Amino acid sequence: QVQLAEFGGGSVQPGGSLRLSCAASGMIFSLNAMGWYRQAPGKQRELVAATTREGPAHYADSVKGRFTISRHGNNIVYLQMDRLEPEDTGVYSCNLRQYRDYGAPGDDYWGQGSRVTVSS
């Protein structure tokens, strides 16, 4: 079992910055991907950014160039969000996907969700 704890949600003005952090604990496989999903009101949940420890990182087109995801060790992931826009508003959830031998996917684990509000 894996537990994810998120930190850093909040409210900012357009053009501002926010940093999300996620720390995983429990039975974490050596090979895993961590990332962030978000769900805006009235929209489907979407992948924002994800990466393995080795990389490369993947970003949604809408955030590319503004957001930066980084891994620290095998259990911590950050999402630096710059030049935030109102369209970035939503609930951001940390995700960890485990991978077994030969790349077979294991379980997905989710953080509690962090509200990010971008408004003037």
Tab-separated table of N, CA, C and O in Angstrom:
chain	number	residue	atom	x	y	z
A	1	GLN	N	0.845	-1.181	0.000
A	1	GLN	CA	0.000	0.000	0.000
A	1	GLN	C	0.887	1.241	0.000
A	1	GLN	O	1.951	1.243	0.616
A	2	VAL	N	0.436	2.242	-0.724
A	2	VAL	CA	1.155	3.498	-0.851
A	2	VAL	C	0.217	4.629	-0.461
A	2	VAL	O	-0.965	4.636	-0.827
A	3	GLN	N	0.760	5.583	0.261
A	3	GLN	CA	0.022	6.776	0.628
A	3	GLN	C	0.743	7.995	0.074
A	3	GLN	O	1.970	8.072	0.113
A	4	LEU	N	-0.026	8.947	-0.440
A	4	LEU	CA	0.519	10.161	-1.012
A	4	LEU	C	0.003	11.353	-0.228
A	4	LEU	O	-1.204	11.486	-0.028
A	5	ALA	N	0.920	12.202	0.185
A	5	ALA	CA	0.577	13.419	0.906
A	5	ALA	C	0.955	14.622	0.066
A	5	ALA	O	2.103	14.735	-0.370
A	6	GLU	N	0.005	15.510	-0.164
A	6	GLU	CA	0.201	16.672	-1.006
A	6	GLU	C	0.306	17.939	-0.173
A	6	GLU	O	-0.313	18.054	0.888
A	7	PHE	N	1.048	18.894	-0.703
A	7	PHE	CA	1.217	20.189	-0.059
A	7	PHE	C	1.321	21.257	-1.128
A	7	PHE	O	1.842	21.009	-2.216
A	8	GLY	N	0.852	22.441	-0.819
A	8	GLY	CA	1.136	23.591	-1.650
A	8	GLY	C	0.000	24.191	-2.436
A	8	GLY	O	0.208	25.171	-3.149
A	9	GLY	N	-1.189	23.634	-2.346
A	9	GLY	CA	-2.304	24.244	-3.032
A	9	GLY	C	-2.633	25.606	-2.458
A	9	GLY	O	-2.227	25.956	-1.353
A	10	GLY	N	-3.366	26.378	-3.224
A	10	GLY	CA	-3.736	27.693	-2.757
A	10	GLY	C	-4.344	28.528	-3.848
A	10	GLY	O	-4.709	28.031	-4.916
A	11	SER	N	-4.446	29.806	-3.573
A	11	SER	CA	-5.045	30.767	-4.479
A	11	SER	C	-4.013	31.808	-4.878
A	11	SER	O	-3.300	32.344	-4.020
A	12	VAL	N	-3.936	32.076	-6.168
A	12	VAL	CA	-2.997	33.066	-6.686
A	12	VAL	C	-3.668	33.883	-7.775
A	12	VAL	O	-4.696	33.493	-8.331
A	13	GLN	N	-3.072	35.011	-8.075
A	13	GLN	CA	-3.543	35.848	-9.168
A	13	GLN	C	-2.969	35.364	-10.489
A	13	GLN	O	-1.932	34.692	-10.522
A	14	PRO	N	-3.640	35.676	-11.585
A	14	PRO	CA	-3.072	35.316	-12.889
A	14	PRO	C	-1.654	35.842	-13.033
A	14	PRO	O	-1.342	36.971	-12.641
A	15	GLY	N	-0.805	35.015	-13.603
A	15	GLY	CA	0.596	35.350	-13.739
A	15	GLY	C	1.442	34.941	-12.560
A	15	GLY	O	2.676	35.011	-12.643
A	16	GLY	N	0.816	34.515	-11.490
A	16	GLY	CA	1.537	34.113	-10.305
A	16	GLY	C	2.077	32.708	-10.400
A	16	GLY	O	1.917	32.013	-11.410
A	17	SER	N	2.707	32.291	-9.325
A	17	SER	CA	3.346	30.980	-9.264
A	17	SER	C	2.896	30.224	-8.033
A	17	SER	O	2.517	30.810	-7.016
A	18	LEU	N	2.979	28.922	-8.140
A	18	LEU	CA	2.632	28.048	-7.042
A	18	LEU	C	3.436	26.769	-7.194
A	18	LEU	O	3.701	26.337	-8.320
A	19	ARG	N	3.817	26.198	-6.085
A	19	ARG	CA	4.574	24.957	-6.110
A	19	ARG	C	3.833	23.887	-5.329
A	19	ARG	O	3.538	24.073	-4.148
A	20	LEU	N	3.548	22.781	-5.991
A	20	LEU	CA	2.935	21.638	-5.353
A	20	LEU	C	3.989	20.594	-5.026
A	20	LEU	O	4.915	20.371	-5.802
A	21	SER	N	3.831	19.962	-3.886
A	21	SER	CA	4.732	18.904	-3.467
A	21	SER	C	3.922	17.666	-3.138
A	21	SER	O	2.779	17.759	-2.683
A	22	CYS	N	4.517	16.521	-3.360
A	22	CYS	CA	3.872	15.265	-3.042
A	22	CYS	C	4.919	14.298	-2.530
A	22	CYS	O	5.952	14.097	-3.174
A	23	ALA	N	4.649	13.715	-1.389
A	23	ALA	CA	5.539	12.737	-0.789
A	23	ALA	C	4.805	11.415	-0.648
A	23	ALA	O	3.713	11.361	-0.076
A	24	ALA	N	5.403	10.369	-1.168
A	24	ALA	CA	4.828	9.038	-1.105
A	24	ALA	C	5.490	8.226	-0.001
A	24	ALA	O	6.673	8.382	0.280
A	25	SER	N	4.710	7.370	0.599
A	25	SER	CA	5.230	6.465	1.605
A	25	SER	C	4.559	5.116	1.453
A	25	SER	O	3.486	5.009	0.866
A	26	GLY	N	5.206	4.106	1.993
A	26	GLY	CA	4.671	2.762	1.912
A	26	GLY	C	5.526	1.862	1.042
A	26	GLY	O	6.729	2.065	0.904
A	27	MET	N	4.886	0.875	0.461
A	27	MET	CA	5.586	-0.117	-0.358
A	27	MET	C	5.731	0.403	-1.779
A	27	MET	O	4.968	0.046	-2.678
A	28	ILE	N	6.730	1.239	-1.972
A	28	ILE	CA	6.958	1.884	-3.258
A	28	ILE	C	7.936	1.056	-4.067
A	28	ILE	O	9.052	0.786	-3.619
A	29	PHE	N	7.530	0.670	-5.258
A	29	PHE	CA	8.420	-0.070	-6.141
A	29	PHE	C	9.554	0.823	-6.606
A	29	PHE	O	9.419	2.054	-6.680
A	30	SER	N	10.674	0.209	-6.930
A	30	SER	CA	11.811	0.979	-7.414
A	30	SER	C	11.475	1.715	-8.708
A	30	SER	O	11.934	2.833	-8.928
A	31	LEU	N	10.694	1.069	-9.562
A	31	LEU	CA	10.291	1.678	-10.817
A	31	LEU	C	8.864	2.191	-10.677
A	31	LEU	O	7.930	1.415	-10.478
A	32	ASN	N	8.719	3.482	-10.774
A	32	ASN	CA	7.402	4.080	-10.661
A	32	ASN	C	7.383	5.409	-11.390
A	32	ASN	O	8.426	6.009	-11.644
A	33	ALA	N	6.204	5.829	-11.716
A	33	ALA	CA	6.004	7.153	-12.288
A	33	ALA	C	5.163	7.968	-11.325
A	33	ALA	O	4.191	7.466	-10.756
A	34	MET	N	5.535	9.206	-11.151
A	34	MET	CA	4.762	10.119	-10.334
A	34	MET	C	4.384	11.335	-11.162
A	34	MET	O	5.143	11.760	-12.038
A	35	GLY	N	3.227	11.850	-10.885
A	35	GLY	CA	2.779	12.998	-11.643
A	35	GLY	C	1.590	13.657	-11.007
A	35	GLY	O	1.192	13.338	-9.879
A	36	TRP	N	1.045	14.584	-11.750
A	36	TRP	CA	-0.088	15.371	-11.285
A	36	TRP	C	-1.190	15.366	-12.321
A	36	TRP	O	-0.935	15.546	-13.518
A	37	TYR	N	-2.391	15.133	-11.863
A	37	TYR	CA	-3.594	15.284	-12.658
A	37	TYR	C	-4.399	16.437	-12.091
A	37	TYR	O	-4.242	16.814	-10.928
A	38	ARG	N	-5.266	16.978	-12.907
A	38	ARG	CA	-6.148	18.023	-12.415
A	38	ARG	C	-7.535	17.846	-13.010
A	38	ARG	O	-7.700	17.278	-14.085
A	39	GLN	N	-8.498	18.341	-12.291
A	39	GLN	CA	-9.864	18.329	-12.763
A	39	GLN	C	-10.469	19.701	-12.514
A	39	GLN	O	-10.574	20.137	-11.366
A	40	ALA	N	-10.825	20.363	-13.584
A	40	ALA	CA	-11.474	21.656	-13.502
A	40	ALA	C	-12.978	21.462	-13.473
A	40	ALA	O	-13.501	20.430	-13.915
A	41	PRO	N	-13.704	22.455	-12.958
A	41	PRO	CA	-15.159	22.325	-12.934
A	41	PRO	C	-15.725	22.055	-14.319
A	41	PRO	O	-15.398	22.746	-15.285
A	42	GLY	N	-16.548	21.034	-14.406
A	42	GLY	CA	-17.195	20.699	-15.655
A	42	GLY	C	-16.318	20.005	-16.672
A	42	GLY	O	-16.754	19.807	-17.807
A	43	LYS	N	-15.118	19.634	-16.290
A	43	LYS	CA	-14.203	18.993	-17.216
A	43	LYS	C	-13.743	17.645	-16.686
A	43	LYS	O	-13.835	17.360	-15.490
A	44	GLN	N	-13.253	16.832	-17.604
A	44	GLN	CA	-12.681	15.550	-17.225
A	44	GLN	C	-11.315	15.745	-16.575
A	44	GLN	O	-10.618	16.724	-16.831
A	45	ARG	N	-10.956	14.802	-15.737
A	45	ARG	CA	-9.626	14.813	-15.169
A	45	ARG	C	-8.597	14.625	-16.276
A	45	ARG	O	-8.779	13.804	-17.183
A	46	GLU	N	-7.523	15.371	-16.212
A	46	GLU	CA	-6.500	15.304	-17.233
A	46	GLU	C	-5.121	15.228	-16.610
A	46	GLU	O	-4.874	15.746	-15.519
A	47	LEU	N	-4.242	14.583	-17.324
A	47	LEU	CA	-2.848	14.537	-16.914
A	47	LEU	C	-2.207	15.893	-17.147
A	47	LEU	O	-2.289	16.451	-18.238
A	48	VAL	N	-1.565	16.410	-16.121
A	48	VAL	CA	-0.848	17.669	-16.219
A	48	VAL	C	0.617	17.424	-16.532
A	48	VAL	O	1.178	17.990	-17.473
A	49	ALA	N	1.252	16.589	-15.740
A	49	ALA	CA	2.658	16.281	-15.916
A	49	ALA	C	2.971	15.002	-15.175
A	49	ALA	O	2.360	14.704	-14.147
A	50	ALA	N	3.923	14.247	-15.691
A	50	ALA	CA	4.336	13.019	-15.045
A	50	ALA	C	5.754	12.687	-15.456
A	50	ALA	O	6.208	13.072	-16.548
A	51	THR	N	6.431	11.970	-14.602
A	51	THR	CA	7.790	11.564	-14.903
A	51	THR	C	8.184	10.382	-14.043
A	51	THR	O	7.658	10.189	-12.944
A	52	THR	N	9.073	9.570	-14.559
A	52	THR	CA	9.771	8.604	-13.732
A	52	THR	C	10.962	9.302	-13.096
A	52	THR	O	11.254	10.469	-13.386
A	53	ARG	N	11.655	8.604	-12.227
A	53	ARG	CA	12.842	9.202	-11.643
A	53	ARG	C	13.880	9.504	-12.713
A	53	ARG	O	14.617	10.497	-12.603
A	54	GLU	N	13.939	8.660	-13.732
A	54	GLU	CA	14.923	8.827	-14.788
A	54	GLU	C	14.490	9.810	-15.872
A	54	GLU	O	15.311	10.267	-16.663
A	55	GLY	N	13.221	10.119	-15.924
A	55	GLY	CA	12.691	10.951	-16.973
A	55	GLY	C	12.427	10.143	-18.224
A	55	GLY	O	12.600	8.924	-18.239
A	56	PRO	N	12.031	10.788	-19.295
A	56	PRO	CA	11.748	12.215	-19.415
A	56	PRO	C	10.394	12.587	-18.839
A	56	PRO	O	9.552	11.725	-18.598
A	57	ALA	N	10.201	13.852	-18.633
A	57	ALA	CA	8.922	14.346	-18.170
A	57	ALA	C	7.964	14.525	-19.328
A	57	ALA	O	8.369	14.799	-20.461
A	58	HIS	N	6.696	14.368	-19.037
A	58	HIS	CA	5.644	14.585	-20.009
A	58	HIS	C	4.703	15.649	-19.480
A	58	HIS	O	4.366	15.653	-18.306
A	59	TYR	N	4.268	16.527	-20.373
A	59	TYR	CA	3.413	17.632	-19.989
A	59	TYR	C	2.216	17.730	-20.914
A	59	TYR	O	2.310	17.441	-22.111
A	60	ALA	N	1.119	18.141	-20.344
A	60	ALA	CA	-0.004	18.523	-21.174
A	60	ALA	C	0.379	19.735	-22.007
A	60	ALA	O	1.130	20.602	-21.558
A	61	ASP	N	-0.141	19.784	-23.226
A	61	ASP	CA	0.193	20.905	-24.094
A	61	ASP	C	-0.159	22.248	-23.464
A	61	ASP	O	0.537	23.247	-23.672
A	62	SER	N	-1.214	22.270	-22.692
A	62	SER	CA	-1.687	23.518	-22.123
A	62	SER	C	-0.759	24.094	-21.060
A	62	SER	O	-0.844	25.277	-20.745
A	63	VAL	N	0.117	23.270	-20.507
A	63	VAL	CA	1.004	23.741	-19.449
A	63	VAL	C	2.466	23.732	-19.855
A	63	VAL	O	3.319	24.235	-19.106
A	64	LYS	N	2.757	23.180	-20.992
A	64	LYS	CA	4.140	23.082	-21.438
A	64	LYS	C	4.767	24.467	-21.535
A	64	LYS	O	4.192	25.387	-22.121
A	65	GLY	N	5.941	24.601	-20.956
A	65	GLY	CA	6.620	25.877	-20.925
A	65	GLY	C	6.306	26.713	-19.707
A	65	GLY	O	7.015	27.690	-19.437
A	66	ARG	N	5.256	26.358	-18.979
A	66	ARG	CA	4.880	27.093	-17.774
A	66	ARG	C	5.055	26.265	-16.508
A	66	ARG	O	5.342	26.822	-15.448
A	67	PHE	N	4.856	24.966	-16.616
A	67	PHE	CA	4.965	24.071	-15.468
A	67	PHE	C	6.218	23.226	-15.595
A	67	PHE	O	6.624	22.862	-16.711
A	68	THR	N	6.800	22.883	-14.467
A	68	THR	CA	7.968	22.025	-14.431
A	68	THR	C	7.787	20.975	-13.352
A	68	THR	O	7.541	21.313	-12.191
A	69	ILE	N	7.899	19.719	-13.745
A	69	ILE	CA	7.813	18.631	-12.789
A	69	ILE	C	9.217	18.112	-12.512
A	69	ILE	O	10.059	18.065	-13.409
A	70	SER	N	9.465	17.736	-11.286
A	70	SER	CA	10.769	17.209	-10.916
A	70	SER	C	10.610	16.136	-9.853
A	70	SER	O	9.695	16.182	-9.029
A	71	ARG	N	11.506	15.175	-9.902
A	71	ARG	CA	11.539	14.090	-8.930
A	71	ARG	C	12.745	14.267	-8.024
A	71	ARG	O	13.817	14.681	-8.471
A	72	HIS	N	12.548	13.923	-6.778
A	72	HIS	CA	13.630	13.912	-5.810
A	72	HIS	C	13.593	12.585	-5.083
A	72	HIS	O	12.650	12.308	-4.336
A	73	GLY	N	14.622	11.772	-5.320
A	73	GLY	CA	14.600	10.426	-4.807
A	73	GLY	C	13.510	9.614	-5.482
A	73	GLY	O	13.053	9.927	-6.590
A	74	ASN	N	13.067	8.591	-4.800
A	74	ASN	CA	12.094	7.681	-5.370
A	74	ASN	C	10.671	7.942	-4.910
A	74	ASN	O	9.750	7.235	-5.323
A	75	ASN	N	10.482	8.977	-4.086
A	75	ASN	CA	9.167	9.122	-3.478
A	75	ASN	C	8.666	10.548	-3.370
A	75	ASN	O	7.633	10.774	-2.735
A	76	ILE	N	9.331	11.501	-3.986
A	76	ILE	CA	8.920	12.897	-3.892
A	76	ILE	C	8.830	13.487	-5.285
A	76	ILE	O	9.708	13.258	-6.120
A	77	VAL	N	7.776	14.220	-5.520
A	77	VAL	CA	7.604	14.897	-6.792
A	77	VAL	C	7.112	16.310	-6.530
A	77	VAL	O	6.327	16.554	-5.609
A	78	TYR	N	7.599	17.248	-7.336
A	78	TYR	CA	7.202	18.633	-7.252
A	78	TYR	C	6.600	19.066	-8.576
A	78	TYR	O	6.958	18.573	-9.645
A	79	LEU	N	5.718	20.004	-8.494
A	79	LEU	CA	5.194	20.648	-9.687
A	79	LEU	C	5.300	22.146	-9.486
A	79	LEU	O	4.556	22.726	-8.684
A	80	GLN	N	6.244	22.753	-10.184
A	80	GLN	CA	6.395	24.194	-10.166
A	80	GLN	C	5.502	24.780	-11.250
A	80	GLN	O	5.658	24.455	-12.428
A	81	MET	N	4.589	25.618	-10.851
A	81	MET	CA	3.625	26.198	-11.763
A	81	MET	C	3.869	27.700	-11.844
A	81	MET	O	3.709	28.413	-10.854
A	82	ASP	N	4.251	28.154	-13.008
A	82	ASP	CA	4.536	29.562	-13.245
A	82	ASP	C	3.566	30.118	-14.277
A	82	ASP	O	2.987	29.378	-15.067
A	83	ARG	N	3.426	31.434	-14.252
A	83	ARG	CA	2.528	32.118	-15.181
A	83	ARG	C	1.154	31.462	-15.209
A	83	ARG	O	0.610	31.147	-16.263
A	84	LEU	N	0.627	31.275	-14.024
A	84	LEU	CA	-0.662	30.612	-13.894
A	84	LEU	C	-1.770	31.424	-14.545
A	84	LEU	O	-1.751	32.655	-14.539
A	85	GLU	N	-2.710	30.715	-15.098
A	85	GLU	CA	-3.846	31.297	-15.782
A	85	GLU	C	-5.139	30.842	-15.111
A	85	GLU	O	-5.161	29.796	-14.459
A	86	PRO	N	-6.209	31.602	-15.267
A	86	PRO	CA	-7.480	31.152	-14.691
A	86	PRO	C	-7.871	29.751	-15.133
A	86	PRO	O	-8.498	29.015	-14.359
A	87	GLU	N	-7.505	29.381	-16.345
A	87	GLU	CA	-7.828	28.056	-16.856
A	87	GLU	C	-7.092	26.943	-16.122
A	87	GLU	O	-7.435	25.770	-16.287
A	88	ASP	N	-6.084	27.295	-15.342
A	88	ASP	CA	-5.373	26.303	-14.544
A	88	ASP	C	-6.112	25.947	-13.268
A	88	ASP	O	-5.694	25.030	-12.554
A	89	THR	N	-7.161	26.652	-12.970
A	89	THR	CA	-7.926	26.393	-11.758
A	89	THR	C	-8.477	24.973	-11.751
A	89	THR	O	-8.995	24.492	-12.758
A	90	GLY	N	-8.347	24.308	-10.634
A	90	GLY	CA	-8.879	22.971	-10.507
A	90	GLY	C	-8.316	22.278	-9.285
A	90	GLY	O	-7.549	22.849	-8.511
A	91	VAL	N	-8.717	21.048	-9.128
A	91	VAL	CA	-8.187	20.206	-8.066
A	91	VAL	C	-7.055	19.377	-8.648
A	91	VAL	O	-7.258	18.612	-9.597
A	92	TYR	N	-5.890	19.543	-8.088
A	92	TYR	CA	-4.701	18.836	-8.547
A	92	TYR	C	-4.442	17.658	-7.622
A	92	TYR	O	-4.369	17.816	-6.404
A	93	SER	N	-4.279	16.486	-8.213
A	93	SER	CA	-4.077	15.268	-7.445
A	93	SER	C	-2.763	14.615	-7.832
A	93	SER	O	-2.497	14.401	-9.019
A	94	CYS	N	-1.980	14.312	-6.838
A	94	CYS	CA	-0.740	13.592	-7.060
A	94	CYS	C	-1.048	12.132	-7.365
A	94	CYS	O	-1.952	11.540	-6.767
A	95	ASN	N	-0.300	11.581	-8.290
A	95	ASN	CA	-0.492	10.200	-8.705
A	95	ASN	C	0.837	9.468	-8.696
A	95	ASN	O	1.863	10.018	-9.102
A	96	LEU	N	0.805	8.248	-8.237
A	96	LEU	CA	1.942	7.351	-8.351
A	96	LEU	C	1.483	6.063	-9.007
A	96	LEU	O	0.506	5.459	-8.558
A	97	ARG	N	2.162	5.675	-10.056
A	97	ARG	CA	1.890	4.417	-10.729
A	97	ARG	C	3.089	3.498	-10.569
A	97	ARG	O	4.207	3.869	-10.932
A	98	GLN	N	2.843	2.331	-10.019
A	98	GLN	CA	3.891	1.357	-9.818
A	98	GLN	C	4.065	0.516	-11.076
A	98	GLN	O	3.104	0.277	-11.812
A	99	TYR	N	5.280	0.058	-11.304
A	99	TYR	CA	5.574	-0.841	-12.402
A	99	TYR	C	6.303	-2.064	-11.876
A	99	TYR	O	7.253	-1.944	-11.102
A	100	ARG	N	5.847	-3.224	-12.316
A	100	ARG	CA	6.459	-4.482	-11.925
A	100	ARG	C	7.529	-4.875	-12.935
A	100	ARG	O	7.888	-4.099	-13.824
A	101	ASP	N	8.041	-6.093	-12.794
A	101	ASP	CA	9.041	-6.584	-13.726
A	101	ASP	C	8.523	-6.523	-15.155
A	101	ASP	O	7.328	-6.701	-15.413
A	102	TYR	N	9.426	-6.255	-16.066
A	102	TYR	CA	9.126	-6.181	-17.492
A	102	TYR	C	8.157	-5.053	-17.823
A	102	TYR	O	7.510	-5.067	-18.868
A	103	GLY	N	8.061	-4.092	-16.933
A	103	GLY	CA	7.251	-2.930	-17.199
A	103	GLY	C	5.771	-3.105	-16.988
A	103	GLY	O	4.993	-2.193	-17.309
A	104	ALA	N	5.358	-4.233	-16.464
A	104	ALA	CA	3.938	-4.451	-16.228
A	104	ALA	C	3.436	-3.462	-15.190
A	104	ALA	O	4.040	-3.310	-14.126
A	105	PRO	N	2.333	-2.787	-15.469
A	105	PRO	CA	1.842	-1.795	-14.508
A	105	PRO	C	1.262	-2.444	-13.269
A	105	PRO	O	0.592	-3.470	-13.331
A	106	GLY	N	1.541	-1.822	-12.156
A	106	GLY	CA	0.912	-2.185	-10.912
A	106	GLY	C	-0.235	-1.246	-10.616
A	106	GLY	O	-0.917	-0.762	-11.523
A	107	ASP	N	-0.437	-0.972	-9.353
A	107	ASP	CA	-1.557	-0.140	-8.949
A	107	ASP	C	-1.261	1.343	-9.087
A	107	ASP	O	-0.107	1.785	-9.073
A	108	ASP	N	-2.332	2.100	-9.223
A	108	ASP	CA	-2.299	3.553	-9.145
A	108	ASP	C	-2.663	3.992	-7.735
A	108	ASP	O	-3.560	3.435	-7.105
A	109	TYR	N	-1.975	5.017	-7.264
A	109	TYR	CA	-2.273	5.606	-5.968
A	109	TYR	C	-2.450	7.097	-6.138
A	109	TYR	O	-1.807	7.724	-6.989
A	110	TRP	N	-3.307	7.663	-5.301
A	110	TRP	CA	-3.708	9.051	-5.456
A	110	TRP	C	-3.594	9.807	-4.155
A	110	TRP	O	-3.878	9.280	-3.079
A	111	GLY	N	-3.175	11.059	-4.267
A	111	GLY	CA	-3.210	11.952	-3.134
A	111	GLY	C	-4.616	12.451	-2.878
A	111	GLY	O	-5.574	12.104	-3.586
A	112	GLN	N	-4.748	13.280	-1.867
A	112	GLN	CA	-6.072	13.708	-1.434
A	112	GLN	C	-6.692	14.772	-2.329
A	112	GLN	O	-7.900	15.007	-2.254
A	113	GLY	N	-5.889	15.404	-3.161
A	113	GLY	CA	-6.361	16.485	-4.003
A	113	GLY	C	-6.085	17.839	-3.386
A	113	GLY	O	-6.399	18.065	-2.217
A	114	SER	N	-5.513	18.730	-4.162
A	114	SER	CA	-5.164	20.071	-3.708
A	114	SER	C	-5.831	21.085	-4.612
A	114	SER	O	-5.659	21.057	-5.826
A	115	ARG	N	-6.565	22.004	-3.997
A	115	ARG	CA	-7.259	23.020	-4.763
A	115	ARG	C	-6.290	24.114	-5.185
A	115	ARG	O	-5.555	24.661	-4.360
A	116	VAL	N	-6.296	24.404	-6.474
A	116	VAL	CA	-5.552	25.519	-7.026
A	116	VAL	C	-6.550	26.463	-7.671
A	116	VAL	O	-7.308	26.062	-8.560
A	117	THR	N	-6.547	27.690	-7.208
A	117	THR	CA	-7.458	28.694	-7.734
A	117	THR	C	-6.657	29.860	-8.271
A	117	THR	O	-5.822	30.430	-7.565
A	118	VAL	N	-6.899	30.194	-9.522
A	118	VAL	CA	-6.219	31.304	-10.171
A	118	VAL	C	-7.285	32.309	-10.587
A	118	VAL	O	-8.080	32.047	-11.489
A	119	SER	N	-7.302	33.422	-9.915
A	119	SER	CA	-8.316	34.433	-10.188
A	119	SER	C	-7.806	35.795	-9.769
A	119	SER	O	-6.920	35.924	-8.927
A	120	SER	N	-8.384	36.817	-10.363
A	120	SER	CA	-8.025	38.183	-10.031
A	120	SER	C	-9.014	38.794	-9.060
A	120	SER	O	-8.796	39.870	-8.538
